Tab-separated table of N, CA and C in Angstrom:
chain	number	residue	atom	x	y	z
A	1057	MET	N	47.405	-79.666	-36.483
A	1057	MET	CA	46.568	-79.952	-35.332
A	1057	MET	C	45.209	-79.305	-35.526
A	1058	LYS	N	44.196	-80.018	-35.111
A	1058	LYS	CA	42.815	-79.556	-35.250
A	1058	LYS	C	42.519	-78.442	-34.250
A	1059	PRO	N	41.950	-77.335	-34.723
A	1059	PRO	CA	41.572	-76.274	-33.787
A	1059	PRO	C	40.448	-76.741	-32.874
A	1060	PRO	N	40.357	-76.193	-31.654
A	1060	PRO	CA	39.278	-76.616	-30.753
A	1060	PRO	C	37.917	-76.225	-31.293
A	1061	ALA	N	36.935	-77.054	-30.971
A	1061	ALA	CA	35.561	-76.771	-31.409
A	1061	ALA	C	35.028	-75.573	-30.641
A	1062	ALA	N	34.180	-74.812	-31.299
A	1062	ALA	CA	33.536	-73.678	-30.640
A	1062	ALA	C	32.646	-74.205	-29.521
A	1063	PRO	N	32.523	-73.458	-28.414
A	1063	PRO	CA	31.715	-73.948	-27.297
A	1063	PRO	C	30.263	-74.205	-27.681
A	1064	HIS	N	29.760	-73.524	-28.687
A	1064	HIS	CA	28.372	-73.696	-29.105
A	1064	HIS	C	28.211	-74.748	-30.199
A	1065	ALA	N	29.321	-75.420	-30.533
A	1065	ALA	CA	29.279	-76.411	-31.613
A	1065	ALA	C	28.254	-77.493	-31.282
A	1066	SER	N	27.349	-77.709	-32.172
A	1066	SER	CA	26.267	-78.658	-31.964
A	1066	SER	C	26.633	-80.024	-32.507
A	1067	MET	N	26.148	-81.050	-31.853
A	1067	MET	CA	26.322	-82.415	-32.347
A	1067	MET	C	25.209	-82.776	-33.319
A	1068	ARG	N	24.254	-81.882	-33.500
A	1068	ARG	CA	23.161	-82.111	-34.447
A	1068	ARG	C	23.419	-81.306	-35.711
A	1069	PRO	N	23.269	-81.954	-36.864
A	1069	PRO	CA	23.464	-81.198	-38.105
A	1069	PRO	C	22.330	-80.187	-38.297
A	1070	PRO	N	22.558	-79.179	-39.120
A	1070	PRO	CA	21.459	-78.270	-39.464
A	1070	PRO	C	20.297	-79.083	-40.053
A	1071	PRO	N	19.066	-78.630	-39.844
A	1071	PRO	CA	17.906	-79.421	-40.309
A	1071	PRO	C	17.987	-79.847	-41.779
A	1072	VAL	N	18.360	-78.956	-42.658
A	1072	VAL	CA	18.407	-79.328	-44.079
A	1072	VAL	C	19.441	-80.419	-44.329
A	1073	VAL	N	20.553	-80.386	-43.603
A	1073	VAL	CA	21.588	-81.418	-43.755
A	1073	VAL	C	21.064	-82.759	-43.260
A	1074	GLY	N	20.377	-82.746	-42.127
A	1074	GLY	CA	19.794	-83.977	-41.611
A	1074	GLY	C	18.765	-84.568	-42.567
A	1075	ILE	N	17.899	-83.706	-43.089
A	1075	ILE	CA	16.864	-84.171	-44.027
A	1075	ILE	C	17.496	-84.763	-45.286
A	1076	LEU	N	18.454	-84.053	-45.857
A	1076	LEU	CA	19.093	-84.543	-47.079
A	1076	LEU	C	19.934	-85.784	-46.817
A	1077	GLY	N	20.681	-85.785	-45.708
A	1077	GLY	CA	21.525	-86.936	-45.397
A	1077	GLY	C	20.708	-88.192	-45.142
A	1078	TYR	N	19.786	-88.099	-44.198
A	1078	TYR	CA	18.968	-89.275	-43.885
A	1078	TYR	C	18.004	-89.606	-45.020
A	1079	GLY	N	17.534	-88.595	-45.731
A	1079	GLY	CA	16.692	-88.844	-46.899
A	1079	GLY	C	17.434	-89.610	-47.982
A	1080	GLY	N	18.739	-89.400	-48.050
A	1080	GLY	CA	19.556	-90.130	-49.023
A	1080	GLY	C	19.642	-91.620	-48.745
A	1081	LEU	N	19.210	-92.028	-47.557
A	1081	LEU	CA	19.184	-93.455	-47.234
A	1081	LEU	C	17.952	-94.151	-47.797
A	1082	ILE	N	16.940	-93.384	-48.163
A	1082	ILE	CA	15.687	-93.983	-48.650
A	1082	ILE	C	15.922	-94.924	-49.829
A	1083	PRO	N	16.680	-94.523	-50.871
A	1083	PRO	CA	16.917	-95.483	-51.955
A	1083	PRO	C	17.664	-96.735	-51.495
A	1084	PHE	N	18.640	-96.602	-50.584
A	1084	PHE	CA	19.323	-97.794	-50.074
A	1084	PHE	C	18.310	-98.746	-49.444
A	1085	ILE	N	17.486	-98.211	-48.568
A	1085	ILE	CA	16.512	-99.041	-47.845
A	1085	ILE	C	15.476	-99.618	-48.807
A	1086	ALA	N	14.998	-98.799	-49.725
A	1086	ALA	CA	13.982	-99.256	-50.675
A	1086	ALA	C	14.535	-100.350	-51.594
A	1087	PHE	N	15.685	-100.105	-52.208
A	1087	PHE	CA	16.234	-101.092	-53.147
A	1087	PHE	C	16.582	-102.400	-52.433
A	1088	ALA	N	17.126	-102.313	-51.215
A	1088	ALA	CA	17.452	-103.531	-50.467
A	1088	ALA	C	16.175	-104.296	-50.113
A	1089	THR	N	15.148	-103.578	-49.683
A	1089	THR	CA	13.875	-104.215	-49.314
A	1089	THR	C	13.196	-104.815	-50.542
A	1090	PHE	N	13.129	-104.053	-51.620
A	1090	PHE	CA	12.479	-104.545	-52.844
A	1090	PHE	C	13.199	-105.776	-53.381
A	1091	ARG	N	14.538	-105.775	-53.285
A	1091	ARG	CA	15.303	-106.928	-53.755
A	1091	ARG	C	15.025	-108.142	-52.877
A	1092	TRP	N	15.054	-107.921	-51.562
A	1092	TRP	CA	14.847	-109.027	-50.647
A	1092	TRP	C	13.451	-109.619	-50.804
A	1093	LEU	N	12.441	-108.757	-51.047
A	1093	LEU	CA	11.065	-109.235	-51.247
A	1093	LEU	C	10.829	-109.740	-52.666
A	1094	ASN	N	11.828	-109.540	-53.527
A	1094	ASN	CA	11.716	-109.902	-54.940
A	1094	ASN	C	10.490	-109.217	-55.560
A	1095	LEU	N	10.321	-107.940	-55.238
A	1095	LEU	CA	9.181	-107.161	-55.706
A	1095	LEU	C	9.092	-107.203	-57.230
A	1096	LEU	N	7.932	-107.525	-57.719
A	1096	LEU	CA	7.646	-107.635	-59.157
A	1096	LEU	C	8.498	-108.704	-59.837
A	1097	GLY	N	9.055	-109.623	-59.049
A	1097	GLY	CA	9.875	-110.686	-59.626
A	1097	GLY	C	11.162	-110.178	-60.252
A	1098	ARG	N	11.669	-109.051	-59.756
A	1098	ARG	CA	12.841	-108.416	-60.372
A	1098	ARG	C	13.971	-108.206	-59.369
A	1099	ALA	N	14.282	-109.208	-58.600
A	1099	ALA	CA	15.325	-109.100	-57.580
A	1099	ALA	C	16.650	-108.643	-58.187
A	1100	ASP	N	16.985	-109.165	-59.360
A	1100	ASP	CA	18.262	-108.792	-59.993
A	1100	ASP	C	18.306	-107.311	-60.358
A	1101	GLN	N	17.193	-106.776	-60.818
A	1101	GLN	CA	17.163	-105.347	-61.160
A	1101	GLN	C	17.284	-104.478	-59.917
A	1102	TRP	N	16.634	-104.884	-58.817
A	1102	TRP	CA	16.745	-104.118	-57.572
A	1102	TRP	C	18.174	-104.161	-57.056
A	1103	LEU	N	18.826	-105.324	-57.216
A	1103	LEU	CA	20.219	-105.444	-56.785
A	1103	LEU	C	21.121	-104.534	-57.627
A	1104	LEU	N	20.873	-104.488	-58.907
A	1104	LEU	CA	21.649	-103.603	-59.788
A	1104	LEU	C	21.467	-102.144	-59.363
A	1105	LEU	N	20.236	-101.758	-59.051
A	1105	LEU	CA	19.989	-100.388	-58.586
A	1105	LEU	C	20.660	-100.122	-57.237
A	1106	LEU	N	20.648	-101.102	-56.353
A	1106	LEU	CA	21.314	-100.955	-55.062
A	1106	LEU	C	22.817	-100.730	-55.256
A	1107	VAL	N	23.430	-101.518	-56.106
A	1107	VAL	CA	24.860	-101.373	-56.384
A	1107	VAL	C	25.142	-100.027	-57.058
A	1108	ALA	N	24.339	-99.668	-58.045
A	1108	ALA	CA	24.558	-98.399	-58.751
A	1108	ALA	C	24.406	-97.207	-57.807
A	1109	TYR	N	23.375	-97.225	-56.964
A	1109	TYR	CA	23.181	-96.124	-56.025
A	1109	TYR	C	24.334	-96.075	-55.018
A	1110	GLY	N	24.762	-97.237	-54.558
A	1110	GLY	CA	25.906	-97.295	-53.648
A	1110	GLY	C	27.145	-96.682	-54.283
A	1111	ALA	N	27.364	-96.961	-55.563
A	1111	ALA	CA	28.525	-96.404	-56.272
A	1111	ALA	C	28.420	-94.887	-56.391
A	1112	VAL	N	27.229	-94.404	-56.691
A	1112	VAL	CA	27.016	-92.955	-56.812
A	1112	VAL	C	27.281	-92.263	-55.478
A	1113	ILE	N	26.720	-92.796	-54.409
A	1113	ILE	CA	26.883	-92.170	-53.099
A	1113	ILE	C	28.324	-92.283	-52.620
A	1114	LEU	N	28.975	-93.390	-52.891
A	1114	LEU	CA	30.383	-93.522	-52.526
A	1114	LEU	C	31.214	-92.460	-53.237
A	1115	SER	N	30.922	-92.200	-54.491
A	1115	SER	CA	31.609	-91.131	-55.222
A	1115	SER	C	31.375	-89.782	-54.560
A	1116	PHE	N	30.153	-89.560	-54.139
A	1116	PHE	CA	29.784	-88.305	-53.487
A	1116	PHE	C	30.580	-88.078	-52.205
A	1117	VAL	N	30.749	-89.112	-51.378
A	1117	VAL	CA	31.441	-88.907	-50.107
A	1117	VAL	C	32.921	-88.597	-50.301
A	1118	GLY	N	33.489	-89.017	-51.405
A	1118	GLY	CA	34.889	-88.671	-51.668
A	1118	GLY	C	35.088	-87.213	-51.979
A	1119	ALA	N	34.039	-86.545	-52.417
A	1119	ALA	CA	34.141	-85.148	-52.836
A	1119	ALA	C	34.526	-84.208	-51.699
A	1120	LEU	N	34.224	-84.574	-50.457
A	1120	LEU	CA	34.610	-83.731	-49.326
A	1120	LEU	C	36.107	-83.423	-49.375
A	1121	HIS	N	36.877	-84.407	-49.699
A	1121	HIS	CA	38.331	-84.241	-49.687
A	1121	HIS	C	38.807	-83.316	-50.807
A	1122	TRP	N	38.138	-83.328	-51.928
A	1122	TRP	CA	38.455	-82.383	-53.011
A	1122	TRP	C	38.185	-80.959	-52.531
A	1123	GLY	N	37.020	-80.785	-51.894
A	1123	GLY	CA	36.671	-79.464	-51.368
A	1123	GLY	C	37.666	-78.987	-50.327
A	1124	VAL	N	38.102	-79.875	-49.456
A	1124	VAL	CA	39.097	-79.510	-48.445
A	1124	VAL	C	40.397	-79.104	-49.121
A	1125	ALA	N	40.801	-79.868	-50.114
A	1125	ALA	CA	42.054	-79.557	-50.806
A	1125	ALA	C	42.001	-78.169	-51.436
A	1126	MET	N	40.839	-77.779	-51.919
A	1126	MET	CA	40.709	-76.470	-52.556
A	1126	MET	C	40.553	-75.336	-51.554
A	1127	MET	N	39.873	-75.573	-50.445
A	1127	MET	CA	39.398	-74.466	-49.627
A	1127	MET	C	39.915	-74.392	-48.189
A	1128	ALA	N	40.331	-75.489	-47.601
A	1128	ALA	CA	40.657	-75.461	-46.171
A	1128	ALA	C	41.926	-74.644	-45.920
A	1129	PRO	N	41.849	-73.696	-45.000
A	1129	PRO	CA	43.043	-72.920	-44.664
A	1129	PRO	C	44.011	-73.760	-43.833
A	1130	GLY	N	45.284	-73.488	-43.985
A	1130	GLY	CA	46.288	-74.138	-43.153
A	1130	GLY	C	46.616	-75.567	-43.528
A	1131	VAL	N	46.168	-76.030	-44.678
A	1131	VAL	CA	46.499	-77.384	-45.121
A	1131	VAL	C	47.736	-77.284	-46.007
A	1132	ASP	N	48.784	-78.016	-45.631
A	1132	ASP	CA	50.025	-77.920	-46.409
A	1132	ASP	C	49.885	-78.623	-47.763
A	1133	ARG	N	50.849	-78.361	-48.631
A	1133	ARG	CA	50.788	-78.860	-50.012
A	1133	ARG	C	50.696	-80.385	-50.086
A	1134	ALA	N	51.477	-81.066	-49.269
A	1134	ALA	CA	51.444	-82.540	-49.281
A	1134	ALA	C	50.061	-83.058	-48.884
A	1135	ARG	N	49.464	-82.457	-47.858
A	1135	ARG	CA	48.137	-82.876	-47.411
A	1135	ARG	C	47.088	-82.571	-48.473
A	1136	ARG	N	47.228	-81.412	-49.141
A	1136	ARG	CA	46.298	-81.073	-50.242
A	1136	ARG	C	46.374	-82.133	-51.332
A	1137	THR	N	47.593	-82.518	-51.694
A	1137	THR	CA	47.768	-83.538	-52.731
A	1137	THR	C	47.121	-84.847	-52.301
A	1138	GLN	N	47.318	-85.236	-51.048
A	1138	GLN	CA	46.687	-86.460	-50.534
A	1138	GLN	C	45.166	-86.368	-50.611
A	1139	CYS	N	44.623	-85.201	-50.269
A	1139	CYS	CA	43.167	-85.016	-50.333
A	1139	CYS	C	42.657	-85.133	-51.766
A	1140	TYR	N	43.353	-84.509	-52.716
A	1140	TYR	CA	42.935	-84.618	-54.118
A	1140	TYR	C	42.963	-86.073	-54.574
A	1141	ILE	N	44.039	-86.779	-54.246
A	1141	ILE	CA	44.164	-88.183	-54.671
A	1141	ILE	C	43.058	-89.023	-54.045
A	1142	TRP	N	42.877	-88.903	-52.720
A	1142	TRP	CA	41.851	-89.716	-52.081
A	1142	TRP	C	40.465	-89.404	-52.633
A	1143	SER	N	40.202	-88.156	-52.975
A	1143	SER	CA	38.849	-87.751	-53.379
A	1143	SER	C	38.334	-88.519	-54.585
A	1144	VAL	N	39.214	-89.023	-55.436
A	1144	VAL	CA	38.761	-89.765	-56.616
A	1144	VAL	C	38.721	-91.276	-56.394
A	1145	ILE	N	39.348	-91.751	-55.343
A	1145	ILE	CA	39.387	-93.195	-55.105
A	1145	ILE	C	37.995	-93.785	-54.863
A	1146	PRO	N	37.117	-93.144	-54.073
A	1146	PRO	CA	35.779	-93.723	-53.923
A	1146	PRO	C	35.033	-93.883	-55.262
A	1147	ALA	N	35.201	-92.939	-56.179
A	1147	ALA	CA	34.553	-93.066	-57.490
A	1147	ALA	C	35.117	-94.264	-58.252
A	1148	LEU	N	36.412	-94.481	-58.141
A	1148	LEU	CA	37.030	-95.633	-58.815
A	1148	LEU	C	36.557	-96.944	-58.200
A	1149	ILE	N	36.420	-96.970	-56.885
A	1149	ILE	CA	35.878	-98.162	-56.216
A	1149	ILE	C	34.444	-98.396	-56.683
A	1150	GLY	N	33.669	-97.328	-56.767
A	1150	GLY	CA	32.273	-97.446	-57.190
A	1150	GLY	C	32.132	-97.989	-58.603
A	1151	ILE	N	32.906	-97.470	-59.528
A	1151	ILE	CA	32.785	-97.950	-60.918
A	1151	ILE	C	33.277	-99.390	-61.034
A	1152	ALA	N	34.292	-99.761	-60.256
A	1152	ALA	CA	34.746	-101.156	-60.257
A	1152	ALA	C	33.635	-102.063	-59.724
A	1153	ALA	N	32.933	-101.603	-58.694
A	1153	ALA	CA	31.845	-102.404	-58.119
A	1153	ALA	C	30.732	-102.637	-59.132
A	1154	ILE	N	30.450	-101.644	-59.945
A	1154	ILE	CA	29.401	-101.801	-60.955
A	1154	ILE	C	29.798	-102.877	-61.970
A	1155	GLY	N	31.079	-102.991	-62.247
A	1155	GLY	CA	31.541	-103.947	-63.256
A	1155	GLY	C	31.727	-105.361	-62.760
A	1156	LEU	N	31.630	-105.604	-61.472
A	1156	LEU	CA	31.848	-106.947	-60.923
A	1156	LEU	C	30.526	-107.674	-60.718
A	1157	ASN	N	30.630	-108.972	-60.356
A	1157	ASN	CA	29.393	-109.688	-60.036
A	1157	ASN	C	28.860	-109.206	-58.698
A	1158	SER	N	27.625	-109.533	-58.377
A	1158	SER	CA	26.926	-108.906	-57.257
A	1158	SER	C	27.596	-109.089	-55.897
A	1159	SER	N	28.054	-110.278	-55.547
A	1159	SER	CA	28.632	-110.438	-54.210
A	1159	SER	C	29.942	-109.667	-54.091
A	1160	LEU	N	30.748	-109.671	-55.128
A	1160	LEU	CA	31.974	-108.876	-55.104
A	1160	LEU	C	31.658	-107.387	-55.131
A	1161	SER	N	30.646	-107.004	-55.876
A	1161	SER	CA	30.238	-105.600	-55.941
A	1161	SER	C	29.853	-105.083	-54.569
A	1162	LEU	N	29.024	-105.844	-53.892
A	1162	LEU	CA	28.537	-105.435	-52.576
A	1162	LEU	C	29.676	-105.366	-51.569
A	1163	THR	N	30.550	-106.358	-51.600
A	1163	THR	CA	31.692	-106.389	-50.686
A	1163	THR	C	32.628	-105.219	-50.950
A	1164	LEU	N	32.866	-104.911	-52.201
A	1164	LEU	CA	33.734	-103.796	-52.558
A	1164	LEU	C	33.132	-102.466	-52.111
A	1165	LEU	N	31.829	-102.304	-52.303
A	1165	LEU	CA	31.183	-101.063	-51.869
A	1165	LEU	C	31.218	-100.903	-50.350
A	1166	VAL	N	30.953	-101.970	-49.620
A	1166	VAL	CA	31.009	-101.889	-48.161
A	1166	VAL	C	32.433	-101.528	-47.723
A	1167	SER	N	33.422	-102.151	-48.337
A	1167	SER	CA	34.820	-101.812	-48.033
A	1167	SER	C	35.103	-100.355	-48.368
A	1168	GLY	N	34.571	-99.888	-49.487
A	1168	GLY	CA	34.757	-98.492	-49.886
A	1168	GLY	C	34.135	-97.530	-48.895
A	1169	PHE	N	32.934	-97.830	-48.414
A	1169	PHE	CA	32.299	-96.962	-47.411
A	1169	PHE	C	33.081	-96.969	-46.102
A	1170	ALA	N	33.612	-98.129	-45.712
A	1170	ALA	CA	34.415	-98.195	-44.485
A	1170	ALA	C	35.688	-97.359	-44.637
A	1171	LEU	N	36.352	-97.487	-45.777
A	1171	LEU	CA	37.558	-96.683	-46.027
A	1171	LEU	C	37.234	-95.193	-46.071
A	1172	ALA	N	36.142	-94.848	-46.703
A	1172	ALA	CA	35.752	-93.439	-46.799
A	1172	ALA	C	35.453	-92.871	-45.417
A	1173	TYR	N	34.775	-93.643	-44.587
A	1173	TYR	CA	34.507	-93.164	-43.233
A	1173	TYR	C	35.815	-92.980	-42.468
A	1174	TRP	N	36.709	-93.937	-42.594
A	1174	TRP	CA	38.010	-93.861	-41.914
A	1174	TRP	C	38.769	-92.611	-42.374
A	1175	GLN	N	38.750	-92.339	-43.667
A	1175	GLN	CA	39.415	-91.139	-44.196
A	1175	GLN	C	38.749	-89.867	-43.675
A	1176	ASP	N	37.425	-89.850	-43.627
A	1176	ASP	CA	36.709	-88.673	-43.130
A	1176	ASP	C	36.976	-88.450	-41.645
A	1177	ALA	N	37.015	-89.528	-40.863
A	1177	ALA	CA	37.294	-89.400	-39.433
A	1177	ALA	C	38.712	-88.875	-39.215
A	1178	ALA	N	39.651	-89.359	-40.009
A	1178	ALA	CA	41.029	-88.866	-39.902
A	1178	ALA	C	41.095	-87.392	-40.290
A	1179	LEU	N	40.366	-87.014	-41.324
A	1179	LEU	CA	40.334	-85.612	-41.744
A	1179	LEU	C	39.727	-84.732	-40.655
A	1180	ALA	N	38.662	-85.218	-40.015
A	1180	ALA	CA	38.000	-84.448	-38.958
A	1180	ALA	C	38.934	-84.224	-37.771
A	1181	ASN	N	39.911	-85.112	-37.601
A	1181	ASN	CA	40.888	-84.936	-36.521
A	1181	ASN	C	41.998	-83.957	-36.898
A	1182	ARG	N	42.130	-83.629	-38.184
A	1182	ARG	CA	43.198	-82.736	-38.636
A	1182	ARG	C	42.732	-81.317	-38.904
A	1183	ILE	N	41.476	-81.175	-39.312
A	1183	ILE	CA	40.975	-79.837	-39.637
A	1183	ILE	C	39.663	-79.610	-38.907
A	1184	SER	N	39.213	-78.401	-38.932
A	1184	SER	CA	37.981	-78.043	-38.234
A	1184	SER	C	36.773	-78.327	-39.122
A	1185	LEU	N	36.124	-79.441	-38.860
A	1185	LEU	CA	34.853	-79.770	-39.505
A	1185	LEU	C	33.760	-79.585	-38.455
A	1186	PRO	N	32.524	-79.408	-38.876
A	1186	PRO	CA	31.453	-79.277	-37.881
A	1186	PRO	C	31.445	-80.487	-36.938
A	1187	ALA	N	31.163	-80.236	-35.678
A	1187	ALA	CA	31.180	-81.296	-34.662
A	1187	ALA	C	30.213	-82.428	-34.996
A	1188	TRP	N	29.130	-82.137	-35.700
A	1188	TRP	CA	28.123	-83.137	-36.021
A	1188	TRP	C	28.541	-84.040	-37.180
A	1189	TYR	N	29.532	-83.629	-37.965
A	1189	TYR	CA	29.840	-84.340	-39.203
A	1189	TYR	C	30.259	-85.805	-38.990
A	1190	PRO	N	31.238	-86.115	-38.128
A	1190	PRO	CA	31.630	-87.533	-37.996
A	1190	PRO	C	30.490	-88.446	-37.546
A	1191	ARG	N	29.664	-87.947	-36.644
A	1191	ARG	CA	28.536	-88.754	-36.153
A	1191	ARG	C	27.523	-89.008	-37.278
A	1192	LEU	N	27.198	-87.960	-38.038
A	1192	LEU	CA	26.272	-88.121	-39.158
A	1192	LEU	C	26.828	-89.115	-40.169
A	1193	ARG	N	28.113	-88.956	-40.509
A	1193	ARG	CA	28.734	-89.874	-41.475
A	1193	ARG	C	28.697	-91.309	-40.967
A	1194	ALA	N	28.911	-91.500	-39.671
A	1194	ALA	CA	28.862	-92.856	-39.114
A	1194	ALA	C	27.463	-93.447	-39.275
A	1195	HIS	N	26.436	-92.674	-38.916
A	1195	HIS	CA	25.052	-93.168	-39.046
A	1195	HIS	C	24.733	-93.525	-40.497
A	1196	LEU	N	25.054	-92.620	-41.399
A	1196	LEU	CA	24.728	-92.846	-42.811
A	1196	LEU	C	25.507	-94.034	-43.369
A	1197	SER	N	26.774	-94.141	-43.011
A	1197	SER	CA	27.599	-95.238	-43.513
A	1197	SER	C	27.123	-96.590	-43.000
A	1198	ILE	N	26.736	-96.639	-41.727
A	1198	ILE	CA	26.267	-97.908	-41.159
A	1198	ILE	C	25.008	-98.387	-41.871
A	1199	VAL	N	24.043	-97.508	-42.072
A	1199	VAL	CA	22.797	-97.914	-42.738
A	1199	VAL	C	23.085	-98.311	-44.187
A	1200	ALA	N	23.902	-97.539	-44.875
A	1200	ALA	CA	24.243	-97.879	-46.265
A	1200	ALA	C	24.904	-99.258	-46.327
A	1201	CYS	N	25.838	-99.520	-45.427
A	1201	CYS	CA	26.541	-100.809	-45.438
A	1201	CYS	C	25.612	-101.971	-45.098
A	1202	VAL	N	24.710	-101.776	-44.137
A	1202	VAL	CA	23.745	-102.839	-43.802
A	1202	VAL	C	22.871	-103.145	-45.017
A	1203	CYS	N	22.416	-102.106	-45.698
A	1203	CYS	CA	21.586	-102.316	-46.891
A	1203	CYS	C	22.372	-103.047	-47.980
A	1204	LEU	N	23.614	-102.641	-48.186
A	1204	LEU	CA	24.442	-103.314	-49.195
A	1204	LEU	C	24.694	-104.767	-48.804
A	1205	LEU	N	24.999	-105.010	-47.540
A	1205	LEU	CA	25.238	-106.386	-47.089
A	1205	LEU	C	23.988	-107.249	-47.195
A	1206	SER	N	22.820	-106.621	-47.060
A	1206	SER	CA	21.571	-107.388	-47.205
A	1206	SER	C	21.435	-107.965	-48.603
A	1207	GLY	N	22.120	-107.369	-49.561
A	1207	GLY	CA	22.100	-107.903	-50.920
A	1207	GLY	C	22.751	-109.264	-51.031
A	1208	LEU	N	23.511	-109.665	-50.009
A	1208	LEU	CA	24.133	-110.988	-50.011
A	1208	LEU	C	23.175	-112.082	-49.551
A	1209	ILE	N	22.042	-111.671	-48.950
A	1209	ILE	CA	21.020	-112.617	-48.496
A	1209	ILE	C	20.146	-112.989	-49.693
A	1210	PRO	N	19.906	-114.273	-49.890
A	1210	PRO	CA	19.059	-114.666	-51.033
A	1210	PRO	C	17.693	-113.994	-50.992
A	1211	ALA	N	17.207	-113.573	-52.148
A	1211	ALA	CA	15.906	-112.931	-52.254
A	1211	ALA	C	14.803	-113.973	-52.001
A	1212	ALA	N	13.638	-113.453	-51.597
A	1212	ALA	CA	12.486	-114.319	-51.319
A	1212	ALA	C	12.016	-115.018	-52.570
């Protein structure tokens, strides 16, 4: 069972976390926009960068579960094993997305981000994570998924 949040628990992440988290959306937004505008006549290259960045970030979000498995107090052995296993699945989804054609790649990455968010939300209900974490993850995941889905729209 998740311990109660501290009364002073903030729904806002620390400034550096907000800057880094939301700043990490810049490549998603840039690559999606550049692809859609067919900037420099290289829509395919922008799409490749969008998929590659999506795969990298998806791998990154899985790492939380590895850290929990190593460090969280009160997590039983079975739950630790589940966390270790899940932590590598986003990286596997990401590398598979890089190897597929663009529409399948984008769909797989969006599915991966949805699964990762679902796993993070479930984890936040089991252990004490900062109160701001699920909300931040939701914001970041939604923007990332919208940018990835925009890759399905034909370029200009």
